[in-house]
GROMACS .gro file of C-alpha atoms in nm:
model
  468
    1MET     CA    1  -1.625  -3.885   0.932
    2LEU     CA    2  -1.691  -3.824   1.309
    3TRP     CA    3  -1.508  -3.533   1.453
    4LEU     CA    4  -1.543  -3.465   1.813
    5THR     CA    5  -1.363  -3.161   1.995
    6GLY     CA    6  -1.354  -3.027   2.336
    7GLY     CA    7  -1.318  -2.667   2.235
    8PRO     CA    8  -1.070  -2.449   2.053
    9GLY     CA    9  -0.708  -2.537   2.132
   10CYS     CA   10  -0.805  -2.841   2.311
   11SER     CA   11  -0.798  -3.224   2.245
   12VAL     CA   12  -0.953  -3.362   1.939
   13LEU     CA   13  -1.075  -3.713   1.875
   14SER     CA   14  -1.135  -3.786   1.491
   15ALA     CA   15  -1.274  -4.085   1.331
   16PHE     CA   16  -1.266  -4.156   0.958
   17PHE     CA   17  -1.464  -4.424   0.761
   18TYR     CA   18  -1.278  -4.522   0.440
   19GLU     CA   19  -1.419  -4.783   0.194
   20SER     CA   20  -1.058  -4.908   0.130
   21GLY     CA   21  -0.934  -4.959   0.474
   22PRO     CA   22  -1.000  -4.974   0.840
   23LEU     CA   23  -1.076  -4.702   1.087
   24ALA     CA   24  -0.801  -4.537   1.263
   25PHE     CA   25  -0.853  -4.325   1.579
   26THR     CA   26  -0.576  -4.082   1.672
   27TYR     CA   27  -0.591  -3.871   1.978
   28VAL     CA   28  -0.402  -3.544   1.956
   29ASP     CA   29  -0.366  -3.296   2.247
   30TYR     CA   30  -0.363  -2.935   2.106
   31ASN     CA   31  -0.301  -2.781   2.462
   32ARG     CA   32  -0.122  -2.481   2.315
   33SER     CA   33   0.154  -2.668   2.132
   34ILE     CA   34   0.045  -2.524   1.802
   35PRO     CA   35  -0.256  -2.327   1.883
   36SER     CA   36  -0.358  -2.165   1.555
   37LEU     CA   37  -0.200  -2.366   1.269
   38HIS     CA   38  -0.508  -2.577   1.251
   39LEU     CA   39  -0.299  -2.892   1.141
   40ASN     CA   40  -0.502  -3.210   1.073
   41PRO     CA   41  -0.505  -3.385   1.403
   42TYR     CA   42  -0.504  -3.750   1.257
   43THR     CA   43  -0.305  -4.019   1.102
   44TRP     CA   44  -0.463  -4.320   0.929
   45THR     CA   45  -0.345  -4.655   0.806
   46GLN     CA   46  -0.501  -4.862   0.525
   47GLY     CA   47  -0.573  -5.235   0.579
   48THR     CA   48  -0.634  -5.511   0.329
   49SER     CA   49  -0.881  -5.726   0.511
   50SER     CA   50  -1.225  -5.723   0.364
   51GLN     CA   51  -1.358  -5.848   0.697
   52SER     CA   52  -1.216  -5.539   0.875
   53GLN     CA   53  -1.347  -5.322   0.610
   54SER     CA   54  -1.716  -5.434   0.661
   55SER     CA   55  -1.694  -5.421   1.021
   56ILE     CA   56  -1.634  -5.064   1.055
   57ILE     CA   57  -1.931  -4.944   0.835
   58PRO     CA   58  -2.229  -4.823   1.064
   59GLY     CA   59  -2.490  -5.074   1.074
   60GLU     CA   60  -2.276  -5.374   0.982
   61GLY     CA   61  -2.187  -5.517   1.310
   62GLY     CA   62  -2.324  -5.456   1.651
   63VAL     CA   63  -2.005  -5.513   1.862
   64PRO     CA   64  -1.763  -5.302   1.643
   65ALA     CA   65  -2.032  -5.014   1.660
   66ALA     CA   66  -2.048  -5.046   2.033
   67VAL     CA   67  -1.680  -5.043   2.055
   68ILE     CA   68  -1.667  -4.716   1.861
   69VAL     CA   69  -1.930  -4.550   2.071
   70VAL     CA   70  -1.747  -4.654   2.391
   71SER     CA   71  -1.425  -4.517   2.238
   72VAL     CA   72  -1.573  -4.200   2.128
   73VAL     CA   73  -1.728  -4.130   2.482
   74PHE     CA   74  -1.402  -4.221   2.651
   75TYR     CA   75  -1.177  -3.996   2.428
   76PHE     CA   76  -1.416  -3.726   2.415
   77GLY     CA   77  -1.430  -3.720   2.800
   78ARG     CA   78  -1.067  -3.725   2.813
   79GLY     CA   79  -1.042  -3.429   2.569
   80ILE     CA   80  -1.271  -3.225   2.787
   81ARG     CA   81  -1.054  -3.278   3.103
   82HIS     CA   82  -0.747  -3.180   2.909
   83CYS     CA   83  -0.926  -2.861   2.801
   84GLN     CA   84  -1.017  -2.781   3.153
   85GLU     CA   85  -0.653  -2.841   3.260
   86ALA     CA   86  -0.539  -2.630   2.988
   87ARG     CA   87  -0.755  -2.322   3.084
   88LYS     CA   88  -0.630  -2.351   3.441
   89GLY     CA   89  -0.262  -2.404   3.347
   90SER     CA   90  -0.001  -2.151   3.256
   91SER     CA   91   0.072  -2.026   2.921
   92THR     CA   92   0.405  -2.205   2.886
   93VAL     CA   93   0.445  -2.379   2.548
   94SER     CA   94   0.422  -2.753   2.585
   95SER     CA   95   0.625  -3.028   2.413
   96ASP     CA   96   0.583  -3.116   2.063
   97THR     CA   97   0.634  -3.499   2.130
   98ARG     CA   98   0.254  -3.564   2.061
   99PHE     CA   99   0.308  -3.437   1.701
  100MET     CA  100   0.578  -3.666   1.599
  101THR     CA  101   0.318  -3.884   1.407
  102LEU     CA  102   0.242  -3.580   1.187
  103THR     CA  103   0.442  -3.621   0.861
  104MET     CA  104   0.639  -3.349   0.691
  105ASP     CA  105   0.391  -3.362   0.410
  106LYS     CA  106   0.116  -3.232   0.631
  107PHE     CA  107   0.346  -2.957   0.751
  108LEU     CA  108   0.424  -2.859   0.399
  109ASN     CA  109   0.060  -2.854   0.310
  110ASP     CA  110  -0.024  -2.609   0.577
  111MET     CA  111   0.288  -2.405   0.439
  112GLU     CA  112   0.116  -2.395   0.117
  113ARG     CA  113  -0.195  -2.251   0.278
  114GLU     CA  114   0.026  -1.960   0.405
  115LYS     CA  115   0.015  -2.052   0.775
  116PRO     CA  116   0.332  -2.027   0.956
  117ILE     CA  117   0.433  -2.357   1.099
  118ARG     CA  118   0.610  -2.460   1.418
  119PHE     CA  119   0.893  -2.685   1.334
  120THR     CA  120   1.097  -2.907   1.587
  121SER     CA  121   1.459  -2.868   1.603
  122GLN     CA  122   1.498  -3.226   1.480
  123GLN     CA  123   1.314  -3.145   1.165
  124LEU     CA  124   1.534  -2.846   1.097
  125ARG     CA  125   1.833  -3.047   1.164
  126ILE     CA  126   1.727  -3.312   0.913
  127ALA     CA  127   1.631  -3.030   0.650
  128THR     CA  128   1.960  -2.847   0.681
  129ASP     CA  129   2.181  -3.166   0.710
  130ASN     CA  130   2.270  -3.048   1.065
  131PHE     CA  131   2.322  -2.690   0.967
  132THR     CA  132   2.619  -2.755   0.737
  133ASN     CA  133   2.525  -2.530   0.445
  134LEU     CA  134   2.590  -2.183   0.560
  135LEU     CA  135   2.445  -1.911   0.345
  136GLY     CA  136   2.572  -1.602   0.544
  137LEU     CA  137   2.596  -1.447   0.882
  138GLY     CA  138   2.387  -1.137   1.011
  139GLY     CA  139   2.340  -0.937   1.318
  140PHE     CA  140   2.074  -1.163   1.460
  141GLY     CA  141   2.221  -1.503   1.369
  142SER     CA  142   2.357  -1.730   1.105
  143VAL     CA  143   2.153  -1.842   0.798
  144TYR     CA  144   2.156  -2.196   0.646
  145LYS     CA  145   2.013  -2.345   0.344
  146GLY     CA  146   1.772  -2.637   0.393
  147ILE     CA  147   1.558  -2.866   0.174
  148PHE     CA  148   1.237  -3.037   0.292
  149SER     CA  149   1.128  -3.380   0.186
  150ASN     CA  150   0.919  -3.263  -0.104
  151GLY     CA  151   1.202  -3.070  -0.237
  152THR     CA  152   1.104  -2.722  -0.113
  153PRO     CA  153   1.423  -2.513  -0.043
  154VAL     CA  154   1.421  -2.290   0.267
  155ALA     CA  155   1.659  -2.056   0.437
  156VAL     CA  156   1.684  -2.120   0.822
  157LYS     CA  157   1.800  -1.838   1.034
  158VAL     CA  158   1.931  -1.960   1.372
  159LEU     CA  159   1.932  -1.675   1.613
  160HIS     CA  160   2.212  -1.610   1.849
  161GLY     CA  161   2.223  -1.498   2.211
  162ASN     CA  162   2.113  -1.638   2.555
  163SER     CA  163   1.752  -1.706   2.594
  164ASP     CA  164   1.566  -1.522   2.869
  165LYS     CA  165   1.211  -1.468   2.946
  166ARG     CA  166   1.167  -1.119   2.792
  167MET     CA  167   1.366  -1.224   2.485
  168ASP     CA  168   1.161  -1.539   2.438
  169GLU     CA  169   0.832  -1.342   2.474
  170GLN     CA  170   0.941  -1.083   2.220
  171PHE     CA  171   1.077  -1.339   1.969
  172MET     CA  172   0.731  -1.502   1.978
  173ALA     CA  173   0.539  -1.192   1.953
  174GLU     CA  174   0.740  -1.078   1.653
  175VAL     CA  175   0.690  -1.411   1.502
  176SER     CA  176   0.321  -1.370   1.537
  177THR     CA  177   0.354  -1.030   1.356
  178ILE     CA  178   0.548  -1.181   1.072
  179GLY     CA  179   0.281  -1.431   1.033
  180ARG     CA  180   0.043  -1.150   0.939
  181VAL     CA  181   0.279  -0.989   0.693
  182HIS     CA  182   0.237  -1.130   0.335
  183HIS     CA  183   0.351  -0.914   0.035
  184LEU     CA  184   0.503  -0.981  -0.307
  185ASN     CA  185   0.813  -0.771  -0.209
  186LEU     CA  186   0.862  -0.914   0.146
  187VAL     CA  187   1.052  -1.232   0.226
  188ARG     CA  188   0.791  -1.490   0.335
  189LEU     CA  189   0.806  -1.666   0.658
  190PHE     CA  190   0.724  -2.038   0.641
  191GLY     CA  191   0.755  -2.116   1.001
  192PHE     CA  192   0.983  -2.111   1.313
  193CYS     CA  193   1.133  -2.324   1.582
  194PHE     CA  194   1.108  -2.229   1.961
  195GLU     CA  195   1.291  -2.473   2.188
  196LYS     CA  196   1.531  -2.444   2.463
  197ASP     CA  197   1.837  -2.529   2.248
  198LEU     CA  198   1.721  -2.367   1.921
  199ARG     CA  199   1.537  -2.052   1.823
  200ALA     CA  200   1.510  -2.022   1.438
  201LEU     CA  201   1.300  -1.860   1.165
  202VAL     CA  202   1.237  -2.052   0.839
  203TYR     CA  203   1.198  -1.838   0.537
  204GLU     CA  204   1.162  -1.887   0.164
  205TYR     CA  205   1.485  -1.951  -0.012
  206MET     CA  206   1.597  -1.658  -0.254
  207GLY     CA  207   1.803  -1.820  -0.520
  208ASN     CA  208   1.995  -1.509  -0.632
  209GLY     CA  209   2.107  -1.390  -0.298
  210SER     CA  210   2.129  -1.043  -0.166
  211LEU     CA  211   2.144  -0.711  -0.385
  212ASP     CA  212   2.476  -0.620  -0.258
  213LYS     CA  213   2.688  -0.868  -0.473
  214TYR     CA  214   2.514  -0.727  -0.797
  215LEU     CA  215   2.608  -0.373  -0.705
  216PHE     CA  216   2.966  -0.403  -0.577
  217HIS     CA  217   3.100  -0.698  -0.781
  218GLU     CA  218   3.223  -0.626  -1.141
  219ASN     CA  219   3.145  -0.972  -1.266
  220MET     CA  220   2.788  -0.974  -1.146
  221LYS     CA  221   2.637  -0.646  -1.272
  222LEU     CA  222   2.276  -0.622  -1.362
  223GLY     CA  223   2.115  -0.419  -1.635
  224PHE     CA  224   1.976  -0.076  -1.557
  225GLU     CA  225   1.617  -0.190  -1.628
  226ASN     CA  226   1.655  -0.476  -1.371
  227LEU     CA  227   1.795  -0.231  -1.119
  228HIS     CA  228   1.513   0.016  -1.161
  229GLU     CA  229   1.266  -0.256  -1.112
  230ILE     CA  230   1.455  -0.369  -0.791
  231ALA     CA  231   1.418  -0.009  -0.663
  232VAL     CA  232   1.044   0.014  -0.727
  233GLY     CA  233   0.982  -0.335  -0.582
  234THR     CA  234   1.182  -0.253  -0.257
  235ALA     CA  235   0.985   0.065  -0.222
  236ARG     CA  236   0.671  -0.107  -0.243
  237GLY     CA  237   0.771  -0.366   0.024
  238ILE     CA  238   0.864  -0.085   0.265
  239ALA     CA  239   0.551   0.095   0.194
  240TYR     CA  240   0.353  -0.205   0.296
  241LEU     CA  241   0.543  -0.236   0.622
  242HIS     CA  242   0.478   0.142   0.695
  243GLU     CA  243   0.141   0.211   0.564
  244GLU     CA  244  -0.060  -0.115   0.521
  245CYS     CA  245   0.013  -0.340   0.822
  246GLN     CA  246  -0.224  -0.344   1.110
  247GLN     CA  247   0.055  -0.224   1.318
  248ARG     CA  248   0.333  -0.021   1.153
  249ILE     CA  249   0.665  -0.203   1.114
  250ILE     CA  250   0.987   0.010   1.121
  251HIS     CA  251   1.259  -0.182   0.959
  252TYR     CA  252   1.563   0.030   1.088
  253ASP     CA  253   1.816  -0.149   0.853
  254ILE     CA  254   1.744  -0.094   0.485
  255LYS     CA  255   2.047  -0.173   0.299
  256PRO     CA  256   2.153  -0.387  -0.017
  257GLY     CA  257   2.233  -0.685   0.219
  258ASN     CA  258   1.884  -0.702   0.331
  259ILE     CA  259   1.719  -0.681  -0.016
  260LEU     CA  260   1.711  -1.039  -0.146
  261LEU     CA  261   1.638  -1.157  -0.503
  262ASP     CA  262   1.444  -1.458  -0.605
  263ALA     CA  263   1.520  -1.670  -0.913
  264LYS     CA  264   1.356  -1.407  -1.137
  265PHE     CA  265   1.545  -1.112  -0.963
  266LEU     CA  266   1.216  -1.010  -0.790
  267PRO     CA  267   1.335  -0.803  -0.492
  268LYS     CA  268   1.205  -0.876  -0.120
  269VAL     CA  269   1.290  -0.690   0.184
  270ALA     CA  270   1.430  -0.931   0.442
  271ASP     CA  271   1.495  -0.906   0.819
  272PHE     CA  272   1.187  -0.686   0.900
  273GLY     CA  273   1.048  -0.940   1.144
  274LEU     CA  274   1.280  -0.833   1.433
  275ALA     CA  275   1.228  -0.460   1.369
  276LYS     CA  276   1.029  -0.241   1.595
  277LEU     CA  277   0.645  -0.257   1.606
  278CYS     CA  278   0.452   0.062   1.682
  279ASN     CA  279   0.103   0.194   1.661
  280ARG     CA  280   0.037   0.367   1.337
  281GLU     CA  281  -0.123   0.671   1.513
  282ASN     CA  282   0.188   0.715   1.714
  283THR     CA  283   0.436   0.943   1.528
  284HIS     CA  284   0.753   0.889   1.748
  285VAL     CA  285   0.930   0.580   1.861
  286THR     CA  286   1.202   0.578   2.135
  287LEU     CA  287   1.472   0.330   2.090
  288THR     CA  288   1.654   0.169   2.384
  289ALA     CA  289   1.954   0.072   2.183
  290GLY     CA  290   2.132   0.198   1.853
  291ARG     CA  291   1.991   0.041   1.533
  292GLY     CA  292   2.098   0.058   1.167
  293THR     CA  293   2.413   0.048   0.973
  294PRO     CA  294   2.652   0.328   0.940
  295GLY     CA  295   2.612   0.489   0.586
  296TYR     CA  296   2.243   0.392   0.568
  297ALA     CA  297   2.107   0.496   0.916
  298ALA     CA  298   1.947   0.849   0.932
  299PRO     CA  299   2.108   1.119   1.124
  300GLU     CA  300   1.847   1.092   1.399
  301MET     CA  301   1.929   0.729   1.462
  302TRP     CA  302   2.251   0.826   1.626
  303MET     CA  303   2.100   1.089   1.852
  304PRO     CA  304   1.918   1.040   2.192
  305TYR     CA  305   1.579   1.170   2.047
  306PRO     CA  306   1.247   0.997   1.935
  307ILE     CA  307   1.247   0.886   1.583
  308THR     CA  308   0.993   0.799   1.310
  309HIS     CA  309   0.949   0.561   1.036
  310LYS     CA  310   1.108   0.833   0.804
  311CYS     CA  311   1.437   0.679   0.915
  312ASP     CA  312   1.370   0.397   0.671
  313ILE     CA  313   1.298   0.632   0.403
  314TYR     CA  314   1.657   0.791   0.447
  315SER     CA  315   1.804   0.449   0.431
  316PHE     CA  316   1.619   0.367   0.120
  317GLY     CA  317   1.749   0.700  -0.038
  318MET     CA  318   2.087   0.589   0.037
  319LEU     CA  319   2.024   0.252  -0.111
  320LEU     CA  320   1.899   0.423  -0.420
  321PHE     CA  321   2.218   0.618  -0.465
  322GLU     CA  322   2.410   0.284  -0.464
  323ILE     CA  323   2.174   0.133  -0.722
  324LEU     CA  324   2.228   0.435  -0.949
  325GLY     CA  325   2.605   0.435  -0.903
  326ARG     CA  326   2.640   0.062  -0.881
  327ARG     CA  327   2.902   0.132  -0.629
  328LYS     CA  328   2.931   0.192  -0.234
  329ASN     CA  329   2.834   0.547  -0.139
  330LEU     CA  330   3.172   0.586   0.046
  331ASP     CA  331   3.469   0.476  -0.158
  332THR     CA  332   3.800   0.609  -0.036
  333ARG     CA  333   3.990   0.471  -0.336
  334LEU     CA  334   3.838   0.744  -0.552
  335GLU     CA  335   3.934   1.113  -0.568
  336GLU     CA  336   3.800   1.338  -0.296
  337SER     CA  337   3.544   1.492  -0.495
  338GLN     CA  338   3.376   1.151  -0.575
  339GLU     CA  339   3.464   0.997  -0.263
  340TRP     CA  340   3.116   1.033  -0.116
  341PHE     CA  341   2.871   0.957  -0.410
  342PRO     CA  342   2.554   1.129  -0.269
  343ARG     CA  343   2.710   1.466  -0.239
  344TRP     CA  344   2.887   1.428  -0.569
  345VAL     CA  345   2.535   1.341  -0.746
  346TRP     CA  346   2.378   1.649  -0.580
  347LYS     CA  347   2.660   1.888  -0.723
  348LYS     CA  348   2.595   1.729  -1.070
  349TYR     CA  349   2.226   1.772  -1.034
  350GLU     CA  350   2.262   2.127  -0.903
  351HIS     CA  351   2.467   2.229  -1.200
  352GLY     CA  352   2.250   2.046  -1.448
  353GLU     CA  353   2.526   1.788  -1.525
  354LEU     CA  354   2.356   1.460  -1.491
  355GLY     CA  355   2.472   1.360  -1.830
  356GLU     CA  356   2.816   1.301  -1.649
  357LEU     CA  357   2.644   1.066  -1.426
  358THR     CA  358   2.545   0.840  -1.696
  359ILE     CA  359   2.888   0.827  -1.839
  360VAL     CA  360   3.064   0.763  -1.499
  361CYS     CA  361   2.790   0.502  -1.393
  362GLY     CA  362   2.808   0.333  -1.754
  363ILE     CA  363   2.424   0.383  -1.809
  364GLU     CA  364   2.280   0.423  -2.147
  365ALA     CA  365   2.183   0.779  -2.252
  366LYS     CA  366   1.837   0.644  -2.336
  367TYR     CA  367   1.756   0.617  -1.961
  368ARG     CA  368   1.829   0.990  -1.890
  369GLU     CA  369   1.469   1.062  -1.786
  370THR     CA  370   1.446   0.767  -1.552
  371ILE     CA  371   1.793   0.841  -1.398
  372GLU     CA  372   1.695   1.209  -1.321
  373ARG     CA  373   1.371   1.087  -1.155
  374MET     CA  374   1.566   0.830  -0.945
  375VAL     CA  375   1.816   1.113  -0.852
  376LYS     CA  376   1.543   1.345  -0.750
  377VAL     CA  377   1.370   1.073  -0.536
  378ALA     CA  378   1.702   0.988  -0.368
  379LEU     CA  379   1.768   1.352  -0.283
  380TRP     CA  380   1.426   1.380  -0.120
  381CYS     CA  381   1.457   1.071   0.073
  382VAL     CA  382   1.788   1.168   0.233
  383GLN     CA  383   1.659   1.505   0.348
  384TYR     CA  384   1.809   1.599   0.684
  385ARG     CA  385   1.474   1.684   0.848
  386PRO     CA  386   1.261   1.367   0.868
  387ASP     CA  387   0.934   1.581   0.794
  388SER     CA  388   1.096   1.680   0.457
  389ARG     CA  389   1.121   1.317   0.349
  390PRO     CA  390   0.822   1.171   0.154
  391LEU     CA  391   0.606   0.874   0.262
  392MET     CA  392   0.712   0.555   0.099
  393SER     CA  393   0.382   0.529  -0.079
  394VAL     CA  394   0.466   0.861  -0.260
  395VAL     CA  395   0.818   0.731  -0.329
  396VAL     CA  396   0.661   0.441  -0.510
  397LYS     CA  397   0.444   0.668  -0.727
  398MET     CA  398   0.747   0.896  -0.815
  399LEU     CA  399   0.979   0.620  -0.918
  400GLU     CA  400   0.688   0.483  -1.135
  401GLY     CA  401   0.652   0.823  -1.302
  402ALA     CA  402   0.292   0.860  -1.184
  403VAL     CA  403   0.340   1.201  -1.008
  404GLU     CA  404   0.566   1.491  -1.089
  405ILE     CA  405   0.868   1.536  -0.857
  406PRO     CA  406   0.921   1.893  -0.718
  407THR     CA  407   1.290   2.029  -0.728
  408PRO     CA  408   1.464   1.889  -0.414
  409LEU     CA  409   1.643   2.095  -0.156
  410ASN     CA  410   2.011   2.042  -0.064
  411PRO     CA  411   1.999   1.756   0.171
  412PHE     CA  412   2.360   1.833   0.268
  413GLN     CA  413   2.321   2.194   0.373
  414HIS     CA  414   2.325   2.096   0.737
  415MET     CA  415   2.697   1.985   0.689
  416LEU     CA  416   2.775   2.356   0.621
  417ASP     CA  417   2.541   2.500   0.869
  418PHE     CA  418   2.624   2.276   1.163
  419ALA     CA  419   2.274   2.217   1.220
  420PRO     CA  420   2.134   2.063   1.544
  421CYS     CA  421   1.942   1.739   1.577
  422PRO     CA  422   1.680   1.702   1.302
  423SER     CA  423   1.334   1.794   1.438
  424ALA     CA  424   1.010   1.631   1.355
  425PRO     CA  425   0.653   1.778   1.380
  426SER     CA  426   0.372   1.624   1.578
  427HIS     CA  427   0.261   1.462   1.247
  428PRO     CA  428   0.463   1.423   0.931
  429LEU     CA  429   0.186   1.579   0.715
  430GLN     CA  430   0.138   1.895   0.922
  431THR     CA  431   0.422   2.102   0.786
  432GLY     CA  432   0.358   2.316   0.492
  433ASN     CA  433   0.693   2.277   0.317
  434SER     CA  434   0.699   1.894   0.337
  435LEU     CA  435   0.698   1.700   0.014
  436ASP     CA  436   0.393   1.493   0.155
  437SER     CA  437   0.180   1.809   0.171
  438GLU     CA  438   0.279   1.891  -0.188
  439LEU     CA  439   0.171   1.554  -0.326
  440SER     CA  440  -0.119   1.492  -0.073
  441THR     CA  441  -0.377   1.577  -0.339
  442GLN     CA  442  -0.249   1.317  -0.589
  443THR     CA  443  -0.366   0.969  -0.576
  444VAL     CA  444  -0.139   0.693  -0.412
  445THR     CA  445  -0.216   0.351  -0.522
  446ARG     CA  446  -0.172   0.107  -0.236
  447SER     CA  447   0.092  -0.182  -0.295
  448THR     CA  448  -0.038  -0.521  -0.384
  449SER     CA  449  -0.074  -0.741  -0.079
  450ILE     CA  450  -0.207  -1.069   0.032
  451SER     CA  451  -0.423  -1.114   0.348
  452ALA     CA  452  -0.313  -1.391   0.586
  453THR     CA  453  -0.454  -1.552   0.900
  454PRO     CA  454  -0.270  -1.423   1.208
  455LEU     CA  455  -0.035  -1.665   1.381
  456MET     CA  456  -0.034  -1.790   1.734
  457ARG     CA  457  -0.345  -1.584   1.851
  458ASN     CA  458  -0.384  -1.814   2.171
  459TYR     CA  459  -0.036  -1.728   2.310
  460GLU     CA  460  -0.050  -1.490   2.597
  461ILE     CA  461   0.234  -1.276   2.494
  462GLU     CA  462   0.258  -0.911   2.506
  463ILE     CA  463   0.383  -0.721   2.205
  464GLU     CA  464   0.602  -0.429   2.288
  465ILE     CA  465   0.409  -0.133   2.124
  466ALA     CA  466   0.476   0.239   2.181
  467SER     CA  467   0.188   0.391   2.363
  468THR     CA  468  -0.032   0.650   2.195
   0.00000   0.00000   0.00000
């Protein structure tokens, strides 16, 4: 095989010698179209002529050999010129037309190597049957089911809204971030589409849909053991986003609808890619617009003050209450005392009446110890002060039963005291009364994660990061 290249991200000339067929040259201009996917830049065809076969083997024909040498020099020189032009040119993404010879199989092979792929709008329209199978609607766009030619099912999220330069740059920067995020409990990004008429993200397809339908529909209930495993897996995914990524990712919208379940009911956090990126050393983040969903969003989310990643922990606590009760936290159909489930749970816990919780929620008495543990974790997570909420890695250990859980404070005391905006210290571990301080001497095992190659490293796009 002969492979000549003009440099990273530039033109490539490849020549392959096959015993069963003739040589085929294919010139591919990398020129920023897919700068870091490392797709094989060739196609080849197999011939049947024995004469053609013998003429391409080095040393078995002077004229063919000369032709090959001349071709190599010509194409290599052309590749260098293209590289020089690319370095002088702008960072605008070029057309994908030169890649139409690449087959879907080559795309899918790269997918298997965990490298996010840039798809064309035509490829996604074919895979989704022109976007006919709608799976659901979300705040960022519509999600459609698609199937690639090898039978791989995917979920294609088509993003809504008018495109402008800033939005486009942020989209590409965040896709690059998702490309570095691989974890068992996070929905995997297969690729993306970034064209004038279509901006889309291509995710793995989750066969059992979102968690909300198993919590709020009578005919689709899951067993308590399954629900506990879903709670632990979700906590692991959030812990990875907060504590193990190169840049902390704050989700801002943890809720049952954003927890997806695969065919084996393994939970995976979804919709984290368009969340806020921030330096892990930076404690506070300022939002320019409201985020979150009422009923799950932390109190500080609705106030004009800097917030921290502890807002996700509050949302997880509210999610945990709904997992325990297998009902919505706010249900106006019930009597007033049970209307808001979290406060009702606190009263039962405060008076040592958790046995009533198992009866109301239809949970077997043998799970009493696990229920109490989940209740205490939920109560710590929804503390009014952000610094009183534990880190997600600590939440994982508490749910797993690896650490003892201190007695939680009343998280709803502020409703009686008319407390002002919740304050946060300069660092979440600097308060003597925080749960993190109490558990800081205990070992916390990091979540299982998979390393991945960063995506689109050659794009000159600024990621919006809070300054330290």
